[in-house]
XYZ file of C-alpha atoms in Angstrom:
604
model
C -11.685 -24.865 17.238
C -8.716 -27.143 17.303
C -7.532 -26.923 13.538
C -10.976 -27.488 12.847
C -12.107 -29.903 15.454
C -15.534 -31.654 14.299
C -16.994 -32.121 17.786
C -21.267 -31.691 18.934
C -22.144 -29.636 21.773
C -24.523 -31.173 23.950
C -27.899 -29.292 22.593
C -27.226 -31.207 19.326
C -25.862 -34.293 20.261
C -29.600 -35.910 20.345
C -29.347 -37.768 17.133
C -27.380 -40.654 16.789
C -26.557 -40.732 13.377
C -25.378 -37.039 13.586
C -22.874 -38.578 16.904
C -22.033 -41.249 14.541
C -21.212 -38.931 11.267
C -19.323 -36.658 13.916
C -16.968 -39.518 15.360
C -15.989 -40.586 12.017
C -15.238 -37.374 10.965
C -12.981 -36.458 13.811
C -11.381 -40.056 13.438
C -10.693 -39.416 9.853
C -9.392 -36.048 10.569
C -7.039 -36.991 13.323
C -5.448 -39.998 11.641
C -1.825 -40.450 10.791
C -1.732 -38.874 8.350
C -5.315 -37.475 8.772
C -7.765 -38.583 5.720
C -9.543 -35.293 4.833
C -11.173 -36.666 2.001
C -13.077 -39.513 3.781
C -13.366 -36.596 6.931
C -15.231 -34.073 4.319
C -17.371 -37.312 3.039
C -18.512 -38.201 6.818
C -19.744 -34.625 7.386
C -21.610 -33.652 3.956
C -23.463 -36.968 4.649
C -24.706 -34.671 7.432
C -27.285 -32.839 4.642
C -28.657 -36.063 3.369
C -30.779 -36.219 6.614
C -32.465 -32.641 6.391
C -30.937 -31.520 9.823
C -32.169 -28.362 11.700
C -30.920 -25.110 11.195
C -28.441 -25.188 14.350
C -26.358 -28.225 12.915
C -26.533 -27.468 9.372
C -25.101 -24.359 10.103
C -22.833 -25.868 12.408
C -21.737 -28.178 9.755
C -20.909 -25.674 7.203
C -18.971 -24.252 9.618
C -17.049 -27.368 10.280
C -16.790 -28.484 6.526
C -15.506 -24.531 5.929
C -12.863 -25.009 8.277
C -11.989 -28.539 7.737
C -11.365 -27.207 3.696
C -9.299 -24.424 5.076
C -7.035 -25.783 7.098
C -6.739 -28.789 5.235
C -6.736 -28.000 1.505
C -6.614 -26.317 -1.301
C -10.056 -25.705 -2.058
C -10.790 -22.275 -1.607
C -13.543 -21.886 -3.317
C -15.759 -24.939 -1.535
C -14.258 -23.816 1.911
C -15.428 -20.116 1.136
C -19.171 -21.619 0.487
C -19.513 -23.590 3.202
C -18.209 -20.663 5.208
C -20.892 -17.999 3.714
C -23.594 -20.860 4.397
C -22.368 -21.139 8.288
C -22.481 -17.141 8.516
C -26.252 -16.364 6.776
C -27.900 -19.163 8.448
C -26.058 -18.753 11.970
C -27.503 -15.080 11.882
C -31.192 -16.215 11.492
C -30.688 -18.631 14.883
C -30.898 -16.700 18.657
C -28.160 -17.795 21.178
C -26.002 -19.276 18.384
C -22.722 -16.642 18.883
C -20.003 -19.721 19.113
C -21.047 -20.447 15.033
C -21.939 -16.972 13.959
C -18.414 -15.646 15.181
C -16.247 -18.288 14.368
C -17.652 -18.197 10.918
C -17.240 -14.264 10.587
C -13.512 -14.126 11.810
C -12.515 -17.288 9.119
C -14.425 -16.347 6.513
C -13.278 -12.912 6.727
C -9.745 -14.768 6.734
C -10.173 -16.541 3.977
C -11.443 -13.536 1.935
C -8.268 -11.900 3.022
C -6.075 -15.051 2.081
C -7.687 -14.579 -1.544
C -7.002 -10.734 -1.723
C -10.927 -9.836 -1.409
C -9.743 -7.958 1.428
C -12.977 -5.825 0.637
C -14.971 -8.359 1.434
C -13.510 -8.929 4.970
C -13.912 -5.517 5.785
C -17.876 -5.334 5.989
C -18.142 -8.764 7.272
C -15.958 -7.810 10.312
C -17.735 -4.718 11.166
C -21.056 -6.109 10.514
C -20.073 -9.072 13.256
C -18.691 -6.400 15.394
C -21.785 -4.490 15.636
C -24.148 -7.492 16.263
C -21.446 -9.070 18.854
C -21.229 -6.549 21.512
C -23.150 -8.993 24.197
C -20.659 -10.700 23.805
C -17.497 -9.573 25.295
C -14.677 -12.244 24.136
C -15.910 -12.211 20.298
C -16.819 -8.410 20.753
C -12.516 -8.374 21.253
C -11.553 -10.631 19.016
C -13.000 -9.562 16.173
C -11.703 -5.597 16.993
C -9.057 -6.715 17.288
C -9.283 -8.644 13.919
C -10.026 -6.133 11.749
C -7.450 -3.793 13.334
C -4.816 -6.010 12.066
C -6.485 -5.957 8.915
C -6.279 -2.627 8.768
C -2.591 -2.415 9.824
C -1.498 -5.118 7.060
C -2.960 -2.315 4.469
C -0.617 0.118 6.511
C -4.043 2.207 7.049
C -2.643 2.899 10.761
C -5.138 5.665 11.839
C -7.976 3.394 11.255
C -6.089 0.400 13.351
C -5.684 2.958 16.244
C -9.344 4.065 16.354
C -10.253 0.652 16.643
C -7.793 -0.768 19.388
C -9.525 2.435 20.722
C -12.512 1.243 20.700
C -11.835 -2.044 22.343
C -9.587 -0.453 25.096
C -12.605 1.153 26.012
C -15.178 -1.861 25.347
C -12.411 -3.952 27.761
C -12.765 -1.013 30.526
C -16.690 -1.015 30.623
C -16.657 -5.269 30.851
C -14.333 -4.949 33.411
C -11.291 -6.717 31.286
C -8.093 -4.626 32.536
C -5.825 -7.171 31.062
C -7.362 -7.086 27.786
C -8.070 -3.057 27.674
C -4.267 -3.313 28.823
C -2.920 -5.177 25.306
C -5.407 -3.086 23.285
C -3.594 -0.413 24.474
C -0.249 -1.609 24.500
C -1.098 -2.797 21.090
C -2.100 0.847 19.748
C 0.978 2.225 21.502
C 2.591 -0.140 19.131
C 1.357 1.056 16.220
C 1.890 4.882 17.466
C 5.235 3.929 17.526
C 5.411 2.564 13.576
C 3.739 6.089 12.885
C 6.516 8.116 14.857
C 3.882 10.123 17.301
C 5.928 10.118 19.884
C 3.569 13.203 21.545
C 0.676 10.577 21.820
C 3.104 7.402 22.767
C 4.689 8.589 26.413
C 1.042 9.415 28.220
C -0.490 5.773 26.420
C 2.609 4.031 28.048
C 2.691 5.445 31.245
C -1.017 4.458 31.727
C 0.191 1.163 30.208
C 2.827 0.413 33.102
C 0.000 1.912 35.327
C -2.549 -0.776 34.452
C 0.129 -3.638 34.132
C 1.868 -2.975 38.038
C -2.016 -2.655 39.502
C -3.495 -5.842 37.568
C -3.513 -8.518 39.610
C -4.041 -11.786 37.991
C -2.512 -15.010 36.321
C 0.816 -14.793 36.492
C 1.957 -15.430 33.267
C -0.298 -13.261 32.010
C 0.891 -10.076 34.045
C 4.394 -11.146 33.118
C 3.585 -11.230 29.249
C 2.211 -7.579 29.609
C 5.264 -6.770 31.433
C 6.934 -7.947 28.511
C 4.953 -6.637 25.786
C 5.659 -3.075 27.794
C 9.103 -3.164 28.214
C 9.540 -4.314 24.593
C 7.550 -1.528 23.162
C 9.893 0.699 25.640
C 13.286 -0.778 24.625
C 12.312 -0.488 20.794
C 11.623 3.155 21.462
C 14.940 4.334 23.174
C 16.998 2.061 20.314
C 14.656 3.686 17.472
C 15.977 7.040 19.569
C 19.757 5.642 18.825
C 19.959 6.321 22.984
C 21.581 2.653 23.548
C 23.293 3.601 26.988
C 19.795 5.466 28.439
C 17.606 1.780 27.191
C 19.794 -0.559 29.721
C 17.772 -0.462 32.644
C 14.863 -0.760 30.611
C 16.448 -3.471 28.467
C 17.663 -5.168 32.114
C 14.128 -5.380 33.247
C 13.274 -6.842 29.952
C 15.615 -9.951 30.376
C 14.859 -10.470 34.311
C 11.092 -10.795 33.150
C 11.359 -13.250 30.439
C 13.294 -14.853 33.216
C 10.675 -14.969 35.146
C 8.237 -16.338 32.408
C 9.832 -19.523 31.624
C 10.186 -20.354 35.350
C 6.494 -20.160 35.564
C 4.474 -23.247 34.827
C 0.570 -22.518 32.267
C -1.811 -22.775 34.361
C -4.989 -24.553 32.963
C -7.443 -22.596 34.727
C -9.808 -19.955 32.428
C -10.297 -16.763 33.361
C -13.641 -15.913 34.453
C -14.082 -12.947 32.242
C -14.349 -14.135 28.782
C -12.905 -10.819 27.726
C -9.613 -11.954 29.598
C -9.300 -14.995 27.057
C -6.477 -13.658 24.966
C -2.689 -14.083 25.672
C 0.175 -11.969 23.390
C 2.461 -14.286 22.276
C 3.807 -17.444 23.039
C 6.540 -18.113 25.578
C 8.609 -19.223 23.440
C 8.123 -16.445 21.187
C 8.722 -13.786 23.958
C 11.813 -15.426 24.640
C 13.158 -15.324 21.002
C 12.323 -11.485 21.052
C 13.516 -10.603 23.751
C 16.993 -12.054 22.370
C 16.107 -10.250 19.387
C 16.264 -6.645 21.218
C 19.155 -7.874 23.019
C 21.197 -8.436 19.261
C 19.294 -5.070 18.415
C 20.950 -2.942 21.700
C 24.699 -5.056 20.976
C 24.724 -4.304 17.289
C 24.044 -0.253 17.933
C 26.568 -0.369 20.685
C 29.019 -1.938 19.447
C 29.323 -5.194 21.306
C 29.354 -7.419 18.436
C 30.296 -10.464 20.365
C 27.417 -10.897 22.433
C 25.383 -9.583 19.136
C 26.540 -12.844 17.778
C 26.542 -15.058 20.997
C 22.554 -13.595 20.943
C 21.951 -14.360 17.550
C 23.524 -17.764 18.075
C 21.136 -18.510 20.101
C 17.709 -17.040 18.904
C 18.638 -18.978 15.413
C 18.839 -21.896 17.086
C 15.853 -21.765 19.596
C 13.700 -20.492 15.837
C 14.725 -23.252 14.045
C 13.801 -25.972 16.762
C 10.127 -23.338 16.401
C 9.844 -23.778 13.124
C 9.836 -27.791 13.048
C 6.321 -26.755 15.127
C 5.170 -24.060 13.912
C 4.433 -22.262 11.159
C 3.807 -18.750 12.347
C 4.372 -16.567 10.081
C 6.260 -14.127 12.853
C 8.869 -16.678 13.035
C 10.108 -15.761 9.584
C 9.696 -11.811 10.487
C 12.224 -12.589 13.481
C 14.651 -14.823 11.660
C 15.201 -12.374 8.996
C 15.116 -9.191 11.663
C 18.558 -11.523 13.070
C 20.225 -11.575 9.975
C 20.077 -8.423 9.302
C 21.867 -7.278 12.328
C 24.187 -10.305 12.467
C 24.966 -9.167 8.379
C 26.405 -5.828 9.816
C 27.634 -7.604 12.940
C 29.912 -9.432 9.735
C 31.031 -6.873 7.718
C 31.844 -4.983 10.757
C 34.307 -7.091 11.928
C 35.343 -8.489 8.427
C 33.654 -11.663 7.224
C 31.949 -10.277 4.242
C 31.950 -13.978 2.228
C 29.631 -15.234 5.377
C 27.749 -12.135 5.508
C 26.495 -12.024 1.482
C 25.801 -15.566 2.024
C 23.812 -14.874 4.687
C 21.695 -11.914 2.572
C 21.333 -15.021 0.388
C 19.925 -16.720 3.137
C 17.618 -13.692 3.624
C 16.419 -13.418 -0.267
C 15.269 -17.139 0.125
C 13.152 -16.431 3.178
C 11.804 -13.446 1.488
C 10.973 -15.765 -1.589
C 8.793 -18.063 0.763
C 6.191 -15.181 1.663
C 5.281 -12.016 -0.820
C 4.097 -9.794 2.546
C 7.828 -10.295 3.897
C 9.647 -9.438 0.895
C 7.568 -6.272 0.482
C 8.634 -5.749 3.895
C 11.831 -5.869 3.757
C 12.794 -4.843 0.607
C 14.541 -1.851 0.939
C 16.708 -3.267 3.952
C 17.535 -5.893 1.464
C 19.281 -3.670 -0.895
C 20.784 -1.586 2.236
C 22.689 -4.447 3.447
C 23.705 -5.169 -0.542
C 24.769 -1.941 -0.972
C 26.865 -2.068 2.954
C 28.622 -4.948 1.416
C 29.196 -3.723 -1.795
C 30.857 -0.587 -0.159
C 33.167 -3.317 2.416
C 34.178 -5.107 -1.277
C 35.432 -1.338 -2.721
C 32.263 -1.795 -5.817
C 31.208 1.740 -5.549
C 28.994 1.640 -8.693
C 27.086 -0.603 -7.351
C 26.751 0.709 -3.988
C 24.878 3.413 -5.199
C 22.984 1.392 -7.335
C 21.952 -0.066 -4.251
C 21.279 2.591 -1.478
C 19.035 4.239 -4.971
C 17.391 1.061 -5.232
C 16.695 0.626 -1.207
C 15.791 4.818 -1.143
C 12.985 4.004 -3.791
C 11.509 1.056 -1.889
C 11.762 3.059 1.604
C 8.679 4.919 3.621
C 10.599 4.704 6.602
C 12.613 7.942 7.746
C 15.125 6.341 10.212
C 16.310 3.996 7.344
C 15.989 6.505 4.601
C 18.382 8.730 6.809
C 21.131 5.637 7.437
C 20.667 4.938 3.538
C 21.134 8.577 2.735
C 24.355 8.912 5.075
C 25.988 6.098 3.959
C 25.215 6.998 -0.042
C 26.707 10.228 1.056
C 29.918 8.320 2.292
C 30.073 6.344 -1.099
C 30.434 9.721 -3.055
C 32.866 11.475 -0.534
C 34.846 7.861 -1.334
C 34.498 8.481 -5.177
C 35.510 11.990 -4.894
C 33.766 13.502 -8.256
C 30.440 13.885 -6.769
C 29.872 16.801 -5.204
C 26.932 17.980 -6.540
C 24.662 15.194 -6.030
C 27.085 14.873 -2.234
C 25.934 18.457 -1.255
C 22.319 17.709 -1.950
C 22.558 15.031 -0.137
C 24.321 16.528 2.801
C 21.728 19.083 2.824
C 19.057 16.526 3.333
C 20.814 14.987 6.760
C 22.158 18.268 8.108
C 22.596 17.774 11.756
C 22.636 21.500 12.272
C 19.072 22.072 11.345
C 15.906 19.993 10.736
C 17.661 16.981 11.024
C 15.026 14.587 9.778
C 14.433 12.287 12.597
C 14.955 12.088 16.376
C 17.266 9.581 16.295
C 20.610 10.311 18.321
C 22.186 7.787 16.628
C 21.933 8.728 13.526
C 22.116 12.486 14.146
C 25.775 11.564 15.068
C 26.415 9.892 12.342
C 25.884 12.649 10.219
C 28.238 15.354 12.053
C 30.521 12.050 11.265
C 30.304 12.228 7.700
C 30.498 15.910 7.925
C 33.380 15.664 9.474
C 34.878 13.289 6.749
C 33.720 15.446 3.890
C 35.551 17.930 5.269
C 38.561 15.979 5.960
C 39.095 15.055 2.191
C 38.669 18.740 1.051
C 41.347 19.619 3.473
C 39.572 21.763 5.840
C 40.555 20.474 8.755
C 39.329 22.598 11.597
C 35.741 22.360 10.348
C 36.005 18.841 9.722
C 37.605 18.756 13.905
C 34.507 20.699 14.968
C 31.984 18.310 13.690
C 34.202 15.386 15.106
C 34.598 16.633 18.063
C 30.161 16.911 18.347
C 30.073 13.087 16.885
C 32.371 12.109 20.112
C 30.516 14.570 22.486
C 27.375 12.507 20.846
C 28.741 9.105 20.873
C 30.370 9.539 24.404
C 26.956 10.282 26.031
C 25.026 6.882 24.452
C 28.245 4.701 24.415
C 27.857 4.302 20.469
C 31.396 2.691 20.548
C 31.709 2.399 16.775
C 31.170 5.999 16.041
C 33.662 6.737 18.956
C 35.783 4.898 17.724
C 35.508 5.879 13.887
C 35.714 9.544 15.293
C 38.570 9.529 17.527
C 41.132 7.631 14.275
C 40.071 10.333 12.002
C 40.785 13.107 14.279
C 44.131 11.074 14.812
C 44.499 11.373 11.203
C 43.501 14.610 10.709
C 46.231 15.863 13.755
C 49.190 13.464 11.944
C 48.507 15.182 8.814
C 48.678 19.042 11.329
C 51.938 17.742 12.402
C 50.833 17.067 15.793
C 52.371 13.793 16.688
C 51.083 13.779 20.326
C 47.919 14.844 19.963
C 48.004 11.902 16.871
C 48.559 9.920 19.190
C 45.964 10.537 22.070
C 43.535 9.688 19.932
C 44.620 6.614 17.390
C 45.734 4.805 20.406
C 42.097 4.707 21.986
C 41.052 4.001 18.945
C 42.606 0.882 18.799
C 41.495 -0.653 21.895
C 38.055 0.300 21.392
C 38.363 -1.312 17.626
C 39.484 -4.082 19.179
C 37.073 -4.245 21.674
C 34.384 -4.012 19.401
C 36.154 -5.427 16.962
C 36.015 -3.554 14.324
C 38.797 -4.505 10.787
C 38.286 -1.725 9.214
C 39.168 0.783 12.189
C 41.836 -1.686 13.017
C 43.610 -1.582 9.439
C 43.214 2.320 9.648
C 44.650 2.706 13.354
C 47.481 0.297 12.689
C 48.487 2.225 10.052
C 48.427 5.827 11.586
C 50.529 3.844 14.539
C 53.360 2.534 12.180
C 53.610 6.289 10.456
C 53.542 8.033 14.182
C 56.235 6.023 15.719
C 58.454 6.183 12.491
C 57.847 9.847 12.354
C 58.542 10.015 16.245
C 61.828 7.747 16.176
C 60.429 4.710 17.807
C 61.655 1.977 15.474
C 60.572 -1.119 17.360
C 56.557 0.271 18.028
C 56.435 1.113 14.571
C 57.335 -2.632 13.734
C 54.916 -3.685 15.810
C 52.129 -1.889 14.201
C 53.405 -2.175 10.326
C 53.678 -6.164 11.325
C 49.641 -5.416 12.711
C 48.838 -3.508 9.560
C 49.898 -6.395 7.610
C 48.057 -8.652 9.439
C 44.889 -6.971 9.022
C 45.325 -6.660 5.463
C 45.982 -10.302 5.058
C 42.881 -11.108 6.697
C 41.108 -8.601 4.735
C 42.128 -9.383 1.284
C 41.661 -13.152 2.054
C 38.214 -12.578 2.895
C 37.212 -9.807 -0.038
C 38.992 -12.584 -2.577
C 36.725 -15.288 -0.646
C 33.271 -13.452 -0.747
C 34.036 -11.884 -4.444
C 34.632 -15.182 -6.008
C 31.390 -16.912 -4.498
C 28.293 -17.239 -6.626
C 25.919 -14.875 -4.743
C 28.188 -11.800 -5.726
C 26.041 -11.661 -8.355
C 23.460 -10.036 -6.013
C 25.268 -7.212 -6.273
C 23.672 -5.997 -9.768
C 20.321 -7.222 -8.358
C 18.331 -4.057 -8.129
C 14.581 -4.736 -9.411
C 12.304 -7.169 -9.047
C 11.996 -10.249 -6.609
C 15.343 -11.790 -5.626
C 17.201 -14.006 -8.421
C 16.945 -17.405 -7.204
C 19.674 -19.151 -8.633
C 23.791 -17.510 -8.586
C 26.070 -17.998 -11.105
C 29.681 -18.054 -9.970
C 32.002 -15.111 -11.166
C 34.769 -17.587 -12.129
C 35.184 -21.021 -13.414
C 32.098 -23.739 -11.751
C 29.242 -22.715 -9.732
C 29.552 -23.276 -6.407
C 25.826 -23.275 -5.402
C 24.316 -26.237 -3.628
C 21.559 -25.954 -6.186
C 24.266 -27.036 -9.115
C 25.049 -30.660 -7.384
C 21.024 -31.805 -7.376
């Protein structure tokens, strides 16, 4: 149904006044703009003739949906919906009605929290639809997503399950092929990785031997190859994902070469597709930013986000999936780090501003993204020296947090804001503890892992134990080196130029700050810059070489410059005050810190 579209099929177009009721109905509700008053009028005129059973149930249906789509009258839509769905069931042959009415009542309930309700009503039409292959699918996979919205994953698996199967015995390989890829989706959410690598491999089985549209094979090819990519970058192995991720761009290549084709499939069970085009496309940049930000190419991070922002907001204007929202404010949360990596906190915090607001918009999304919320807060807070607040932060984000990859990178860098503060080591050595690389490190993630012999390593640094802290250095570069995590590398190599400066050991000092440097500026990365600079002026004045050591003091300075203009910039603008956010929904409105406010919202 076409946003409700009040059309007859032929068996009931006999009556004229029912033709005539219809047409004025669909007039009204395609107008400019469409007049759902006089639309609603046209079809409950339908019950002042007594009509049989097929169109009054066909007319609840149509009234139901009309109300939904169209208003805010839940409770009306709700009863014309329950009408469609008890009457429907008493007709034979009548599974277009039954169904439809099922899977939006069962939407509505959901809309108004009775997500109790839904459930029975979708397995009830499950059970009774199983002659019929393309409802039979729809509505599994319907009350799957249900289920994963609750986060009650197991019960979403057993079901795609179930339809992977149904798909097999009706002969559907492209549909058993996204129930599958969908529960190797959600296998992935629940980290069991054991059960993931057979369910993909028959994946990429069934997707290479299907042979049918060809945007559909593509989109599976694409659904596949994301699911892959996600799972090597969730594994922090960015250099191992680039074929994978190389594949992934030549097919959505592919894809937007291809023109739709109008022709149906001849198995009803093959009428599904994934996602849009356009959607795919705005994904697939979104992995892209995802693989740039771990690595360390920030540039094309940004070029990528550039242009995913863009290509979303043009969406938007169009659309008002709610997925859109999901990938805008997956962007900004890598382009946020992207910022205060390479020092532009003032754009970054407002650009967490720019994420509270979206989160405002939709309850599911905040809840969502909660705890990456206060992560990025606490980031910046650490990149504008508020330590207090960090920790306020990364506490507030570990509270919100199920997740174990981002409870590990809050953990490591709370850990990093007490080895800063240097008068918590208790609370520091429980902590370290927790994300000890040595033994049951808490998640795969290779990333992450060597992240933590980096802090290690640091720890150890500032209590002066400097072989240690060279031995767990030395694994963060073995680690780094192997998945081209440049950052790390590069955090790792002007630390162990630090830690040989302070030995005495100019040259070996020097071996490593100088690499250092051109893989900070590479990246780029300030804050490795500032440090490297610095180490460079003190080497060459300890070493005699008067005009290097110019150089890099006149470097140092600029850094700093460009540093302290910035912190002054993003401390003095209104959404600092996010900072001491730590409960609750976002604050909508900033004060400034000092003198007027700043805020657009102040000049309406």
């Amino acid at each position: 149904m076409a946003a409700a579209a009040v059309v007859a099929p032929q068996a009931e177009a006999s009556e004229s006044w029912y033709l005539a009721l219809l047409g004025f109905a669909e007039h009204f509700r395609t107008s400019s703009p469409p007049k759902i008053r006089l639309c609603v009028h046209c079809l409950q005129a339908v019950f002042q003739f007594k009509p049989p059973q097929r169109i009054e149930a066909r007319t609840h249906l149509q009234l139901g949906s009309v109300l939904y789509h169209h208003t805010k009258n839940s409770e009306l839509a709700r009863q014309h919906l329950e009408k469609a769905w008890f009457i429907s069931q008493q007709i034979p042959q009548f599974e277009d009605v039954k169904f439809e009415a099922a899977s939006l009542l069962s939407e509505l309930y959901c809309r108004e929290n009775s997500v109790d309700s839904a459930k029975p009503l979708l397995r009830k039409a499950i059970q009774i639809s199983q002659q019929t292959p393309y409802w039979h699918c729809r509505l599994l996979f319907q009350l799957a997503q249900l289920h994963t919205l609750e986060k009650d994953l197991v019960s979403a698996c057993d079901l795609l399950g179930v339809g992977a199967e149904y798909a097999r015995v009706v002969g559907s390989e492209y549909t058993r092929a996204l129930f599958l890829l969908s529960k190797g989706m959600l296998l992935l959410m629940e980290r069991k990785l054991q059960e993931v690598h057979p369910l993909l491999t028959l994946c990429g089985q069934i997707v290479e031997n299907w042979q049918g549209n060809p945007i559909q094979k593509e989109s599976l090819r694409v659904f596949f190859l994301v699911l892959q990519v996600t799972h090597y970058l969730d594994a922090g192995q960015v250099k191992s994902v680039k074929p994978c991720l190389k594949q992934l761009q030549q097919c959505i290549q592919t894809i937007s070469t291809l023109h739709d084709d109008e022709i149906l499939p001849s198995n009803p069970a093959d009428l599904f597709h994934w996602l849009p085009k356009e959607h795919m496309c705005v994904l697939v940049y979104l992995v892209t930013v995802m693989h740039s930000m771990q690595a360390g190419y920030l540039e094309k991070a940004q070029k990528y986000t550039d242009k995913a922002l863009m290509q979303l907001e043009k969406l938007k204007m169009l659309d008002s999936s709610p997925i859109l929202s999901s990938f805008q404010v997956i962007l900004l949360e890598h382009i946020i780090m992207c910022r205060l990596v390479t020092g532009h906190k003032a754009t970054a915090l407002q650009e967490i501003s720019q994420v509270c607001q979206l989160c405002q918009q939709s309850p599911r999304l905040f809840s969502n993204h909660a705890a990456q919320l206060h992560t990025l807060l606490g980031l910046y807070c650490i990149s504008v020296n508020c330590m207090d607040n960090a920790e306020a932060q990364f506490t507030t984000a570990l509270r919100l947090t199920t997740h174990q990859e981002l409870w590990t990178f809050i953990v490591t860098n709370l850990a990093s804001v007490y080895i800063r503060e240097g008068n918590r080591h208790q609370e520091l050595y429980s902590l370290l503890e927790r994300i000890n690389p040595d033994h049951n490190f808490p998640v795969s993630s290779h990333c992450l892992r060597a992240a933590a012999f980096y802090i290690r390593g640091l720890f150890s640094f500032f209590q002066g134990r400097y072989n240690e802290a060279k031995r767990f250095l030395r694994e963060t570069l073995k680690m780094s080196n192997a998945e081209d995590l440049n950052r790390l590398t590069a955090c790792s190599l002007v630390l162990l130029g630090h830690i040989f400066y302070v030995l005495g050991n100019h040259r070996e000092s020097n071996n490593m700050v100088v690499p250092a440097m051109q893989l900070a500026s590479k990246i780029p990365d300030m804050s490795v810059q500032l440090w490297s600079s610095a180490l460079l002026r003190d080497l060459n004045k300890a070493c005699g070489n008067t005009i290097d050591a110019h150089e890099a003091a006149q470097m140092h300075q600029n850094f700093s410059q460009q540093l302290l203009q910035d912190h002054i910039e993003a401390c003095s603008l209104p959404e600092h005050n996010l900072t001491t956010w730590t409960d609750g929904s976002p604050p909508v409105q900033f004060q400034a810190q000092n003198g007027p406010t700043t805020s657009l919202a102040s000049l309406l």
